[in-house]
mmCIF file of C-alpha atoms in Angstrom:
data_model
loop_
_atom_site.group_PDB
_atom_site.id
_atom_site.type_symbol
_atom_site.label_atom_id
_atom_site.label_comp_id
_atom_site.label_asym_id
_atom_site.label_seq_id
_atom_site.Cartn_x
_atom_site.Cartn_y
_atom_site.Cartn_z
ATOM 1 C CA UNK A 404 0.453 -0.271 -0.300
ATOM 2 C CA UNK A 405 1.515 3.462 -1.096
ATOM 3 C CA UNK A 406 1.414 6.361 1.580
ATOM 4 C CA UNK A 407 -1.711 8.290 -0.429
ATOM 5 C CA UNK A 408 -4.347 4.894 -0.051
ATOM 6 C CA UNK A 409 -3.074 5.285 3.843
ATOM 7 C CA UNK A 410 -4.312 8.588 4.389
ATOM 8 C CA UNK A 411 -6.985 7.904 1.911
ATOM 9 C CA UNK A 412 -8.207 5.394 3.971
ATOM 10 C CA UNK A 413 -8.039 7.017 7.302
ATOM 11 C CA UNK A 414 -10.045 10.371 6.358
ATOM 12 C CA UNK A 415 -12.657 7.975 4.525
ATOM 13 C CA UNK A 416 -13.605 7.120 7.621
ATOM 14 C CA UNK A 417 -14.236 10.589 9.451
ATOM 15 C CA UNK A 418 -18.210 10.918 8.103
ATOM 16 C CA UNK A 419 -19.479 7.986 8.302
ATOM 17 C CA UNK A 420 -18.034 7.540 12.555
ATOM 18 C CA UNK A 421 -19.434 12.041 12.301
ATOM 19 C CA UNK A 422 -22.575 10.618 10.681
ATOM 20 C CA UNK A 423 -23.145 8.048 13.292
ATOM 21 C CA UNK A 424 -22.621 10.409 16.146
ATOM 22 C CA UNK A 425 -25.127 13.330 14.924
ATOM 23 C CA UNK A 426 -27.434 12.086 12.287
ATOM 24 C CA UNK A 427 -30.067 12.182 15.048
ATOM 25 C CA UNK A 428 -29.566 15.528 16.613
ATOM 26 C CA UNK A 429 -31.902 18.687 16.557
ATOM 27 C CA UNK A 430 -30.197 22.069 16.768
ATOM 28 C CA UNK A 431 -30.566 22.405 20.721
ATOM 29 C CA UNK A 432 -28.087 19.420 20.923
ATOM 30 C CA UNK A 433 -25.615 20.968 18.449
ATOM 31 C CA UNK A 434 -24.907 23.532 20.377
ATOM 32 C CA UNK A 435 -25.247 22.038 23.815
ATOM 33 C CA UNK A 436 -22.221 22.318 26.045
ATOM 34 C CA UNK A 437 -21.437 19.920 28.834
ATOM 35 C CA UNK A 438 -19.357 23.077 30.539
ATOM 36 C CA UNK A 439 -19.250 26.347 29.931
ATOM 37 C CA UNK A 440 -15.708 26.953 28.325
ATOM 38 C CA UNK A 441 -16.382 23.427 26.310
ATOM 39 C CA UNK A 442 -16.575 22.372 22.162
ATOM 40 C CA UNK A 443 -20.336 21.712 21.646
ATOM 41 C CA UNK A 444 -20.771 19.069 18.778
ATOM 42 C CA UNK A 445 -22.289 21.340 16.207
ATOM 43 C CA UNK A 446 -18.599 23.545 16.849
ATOM 44 C CA UNK A 447 -16.713 20.088 16.677
ATOM 45 C CA UNK A 448 -18.408 18.765 13.510
ATOM 46 C CA UNK A 449 -17.637 22.252 11.640
ATOM 47 C CA UNK A 450 -14.102 22.768 12.488
ATOM 48 C CA UNK A 451 -13.237 19.287 11.309
ATOM 49 C CA UNK A 452 -14.363 19.827 8.197
ATOM 50 C CA UNK A 453 -12.986 22.795 8.278
ATOM 51 C CA UNK A 454 -9.734 21.520 8.709
ATOM 52 C CA UNK A 455 -9.720 19.780 6.007
ATOM 53 C CA UNK A 456 -10.305 22.153 3.582
ATOM 54 C CA UNK A 457 -7.847 24.633 5.382
ATOM 55 C CA UNK A 458 -5.632 22.840 5.686
ATOM 56 C CA UNK A 459 -5.768 20.067 2.310
ATOM 57 C CA UNK A 460 -7.045 22.225 -0.458
ATOM 58 C CA UNK A 461 -3.774 24.793 -0.137
ATOM 59 C CA UNK A 462 -0.927 21.823 -0.458
ATOM 60 C CA UNK A 463 -2.989 21.016 -3.798
ATOM 61 C CA UNK A 464 -2.671 24.554 -4.756
ATOM 62 C CA UNK A 465 -6.490 24.989 -5.104
ATOM 63 C CA UNK A 466 -9.552 27.010 -3.369
ATOM 64 C CA UNK A 467 -11.281 25.973 -0.466
ATOM 65 C CA UNK A 468 -14.779 24.559 -1.167
ATOM 66 C CA UNK A 469 -15.615 27.025 2.092
ATOM 67 C CA UNK A 470 -15.041 30.205 -0.086
ATOM 68 C CA UNK A 471 -15.151 28.181 -3.833
ATOM 69 C CA UNK A 472 -18.599 26.592 -3.249
ATOM 70 C CA UNK A 473 -20.301 29.446 -0.903
ATOM 71 C CA UNK A 474 -20.203 27.572 2.379
ATOM 72 C CA UNK A 475 -19.060 30.524 4.038
ATOM 73 C CA UNK A 476 -22.545 32.014 3.443
ATOM 74 C CA UNK A 477 -24.464 28.912 5.301
ATOM 75 C CA UNK A 478 -22.786 29.403 8.220
ATOM 76 C CA UNK A 479 -22.581 32.159 10.937
ATOM 77 C CA UNK A 480 -18.827 32.438 11.392
ATOM 78 C CA UNK A 481 -18.930 35.396 14.026
ATOM 79 C CA UNK A 482 -17.482 38.578 13.042
ATOM 80 C CA UNK A 483 -13.918 38.994 14.269
ATOM 81 C CA UNK A 484 -12.902 35.303 13.799
ATOM 82 C CA UNK A 485 -11.221 33.174 11.363
ATOM 83 C CA UNK A 486 -13.133 30.980 9.241
ATOM 84 C CA UNK A 487 -11.699 27.483 10.632
ATOM 85 C CA UNK A 488 -11.894 28.040 14.154
ATOM 86 C CA UNK A 489 -8.294 27.800 15.488
ATOM 87 C CA UNK A 490 -7.517 30.161 18.493
ATOM 88 C CA UNK A 491 -10.890 31.176 19.284
ATOM 89 C CA UNK A 492 -12.330 32.049 22.571
ATOM 90 C CA UNK A 493 -15.159 29.411 24.463
ATOM 91 C CA UNK A 494 -17.509 32.970 23.729
ATOM 92 C CA UNK A 495 -16.832 32.847 20.340
ATOM 93 C CA UNK A 496 -17.500 28.940 20.037
ATOM 94 C CA UNK A 497 -21.196 29.816 21.845
ATOM 95 C CA UNK A 498 -21.451 32.455 18.636
ATOM 96 C CA UNK A 499 -21.895 29.798 15.911
ATOM 97 C CA UNK A 500 -25.521 28.948 15.267
ATOM 98 C CA UNK A 501 -25.005 25.677 13.257
ATOM 99 C CA UNK A 502 -28.570 25.864 11.567
ATOM 100 C CA UNK A 503 -29.230 21.434 11.294
ATOM 101 C CA UNK A 504 -27.415 18.099 11.236
ATOM 102 C CA UNK A 505 -27.936 17.936 7.282
ATOM 103 C CA UNK A 506 -25.740 21.435 7.194
ATOM 104 C CA UNK A 507 -22.945 20.038 8.888
ATOM 105 C CA UNK A 508 -22.913 16.087 7.084
ATOM 106 C CA UNK A 509 -23.180 17.901 3.909
ATOM 107 C CA UNK A 510 -20.651 19.887 4.224
ATOM 108 C CA UNK A 511 -18.417 17.198 5.857
ATOM 109 C CA UNK A 512 -19.582 15.103 2.614
ATOM 110 C CA UNK A 513 -18.424 17.559 -0.053
ATOM 111 C CA UNK A 514 -15.087 18.447 2.061
ATOM 112 C CA UNK A 515 -14.176 14.831 2.568
ATOM 113 C CA UNK A 516 -14.881 13.519 -0.677
ATOM 114 C CA UNK A 517 -12.580 16.530 -2.362
ATOM 115 C CA UNK A 518 -10.042 16.430 0.231
ATOM 116 C CA UNK A 519 -9.599 12.194 -0.955
ATOM 117 C CA UNK A 520 -9.531 12.784 -3.819
ATOM 118 C CA UNK A 521 -6.972 15.615 -3.894
ATOM 119 C CA UNK A 522 -4.285 13.366 -1.174
ATOM 120 C CA UNK A 523 -5.531 10.359 -3.698
ATOM 121 C CA UNK A 524 -3.412 12.901 -6.275
ATOM 122 C CA UNK A 525 0.117 13.334 -4.541
ATOM 123 C CA UNK A 526 2.662 11.809 -5.495
ATOM 124 C CA UNK A 527 5.691 10.981 -3.699
ATOM 125 C CA UNK A 528 7.486 13.608 -4.389
ATOM 126 C CA UNK A 529 4.704 15.967 -3.097
ATOM 127 C CA UNK A 530 4.767 14.459 0.356
ATOM 128 C CA UNK A 531 8.399 15.277 0.468
ATOM 129 C CA UNK A 532 7.785 18.966 -0.575
ATOM 130 C CA UNK A 533 8.680 21.600 2.659
ATOM 131 C CA UNK A 534 5.933 23.688 3.194
ATOM 132 C CA UNK A 535 6.768 25.105 6.189
ATOM 133 C CA UNK A 536 10.185 26.523 7.188
ATOM 134 C CA UNK A 537 9.325 27.628 10.359
ATOM 135 C CA UNK A 538 9.959 24.304 12.898
ATOM 136 C CA UNK A 539 12.688 21.933 12.584
ATOM 137 C CA UNK A 540 12.864 19.867 11.128
ATOM 138 C CA UNK A 541 11.155 21.563 7.990
ATOM 139 C CA UNK A 542 7.142 20.330 7.276
ATOM 140 C CA UNK A 543 6.611 18.655 4.440
ATOM 141 C CA UNK A 544 3.057 17.966 2.604
ATOM 142 C CA UNK A 545 3.102 14.620 3.814
ATOM 143 C CA UNK A 546 3.748 15.449 7.650
ATOM 144 C CA UNK A 547 0.830 18.108 7.204
ATOM 145 C CA UNK A 548 -1.339 15.577 5.988
ATOM 146 C CA UNK A 549 -0.443 13.118 8.696
ATOM 147 C CA UNK A 550 -1.209 16.301 11.096
ATOM 148 C CA UNK A 551 -5.053 16.613 9.439
ATOM 149 C CA UNK A 552 -5.667 12.604 10.203
ATOM 150 C CA UNK A 553 -4.305 13.337 13.717
ATOM 151 C CA UNK A 554 -6.789 16.123 14.407
ATOM 152 C CA UNK A 555 -9.751 15.252 12.533
ATOM 153 C CA UNK A 556 -9.512 11.993 14.484
ATOM 154 C CA UNK A 557 -9.397 13.291 17.782
ATOM 155 C CA UNK A 558 -11.922 15.648 16.570
ATOM 156 C CA UNK A 559 -14.608 13.198 15.483
ATOM 157 C CA UNK A 560 -13.548 10.955 19.146
ATOM 158 C CA UNK A 561 -14.844 14.602 20.398
ATOM 159 C CA UNK A 562 -17.841 14.740 18.965
ATOM 160 C CA UNK A 563 -18.639 10.811 19.904
ATOM 161 C CA UNK A 564 -17.896 12.106 23.583
ATOM 162 C CA UNK A 565 -20.040 14.938 23.887
ATOM 163 C CA UNK A 566 -23.007 13.204 22.015
ATOM 164 C CA UNK A 567 -22.210 10.196 25.176
ATOM 165 C CA UNK A 568 -22.429 13.108 27.518
ATOM 166 C CA UNK A 569 -25.837 14.707 26.331
ATOM 167 C CA UNK A 570 -27.314 11.770 26.186
ATOM 168 C CA UNK A 571 -26.198 10.925 29.985
ATOM 169 C CA UNK A 572 -27.596 14.555 30.953
ATOM 170 C CA UNK A 573 -30.052 14.300 33.652
ATOM 171 C CA UNK A 574 -30.464 10.947 34.253
#
């Protein structure tokens, strides 16, 4: 198995795991926080989708789906924040209002499919290309992709965990 096949396989597991965790939730559940500073399910799914798009599209030299296909207009991103969620305060996280599970899952499906397509096209030379020299050693595209898979998998696990807490509340 080559590396891109392995990375594509890892990315392909995300939509199913997320879908199983959220498919029957309502808008209130998407915004529920187990603690005042905790990330709600809706924000986590939005963020893990944005991470894929915001990290992989630039590696491939293409525009993010977020802007290309108008997804930015479908989400209410708080004023004064970036469009991927890194570094947001708990207050900013709470301001992102997700309108529906369908919106989240549609966005995830489109972004994840495109990211898998882009990653599948990377050659070994593409994966060895240095994309960030500010680290020691410098970060290659392959290392960045591993970081994306790791980050997205962690957030997917958080979605499942928060869902479990949501289901157990007030029992």
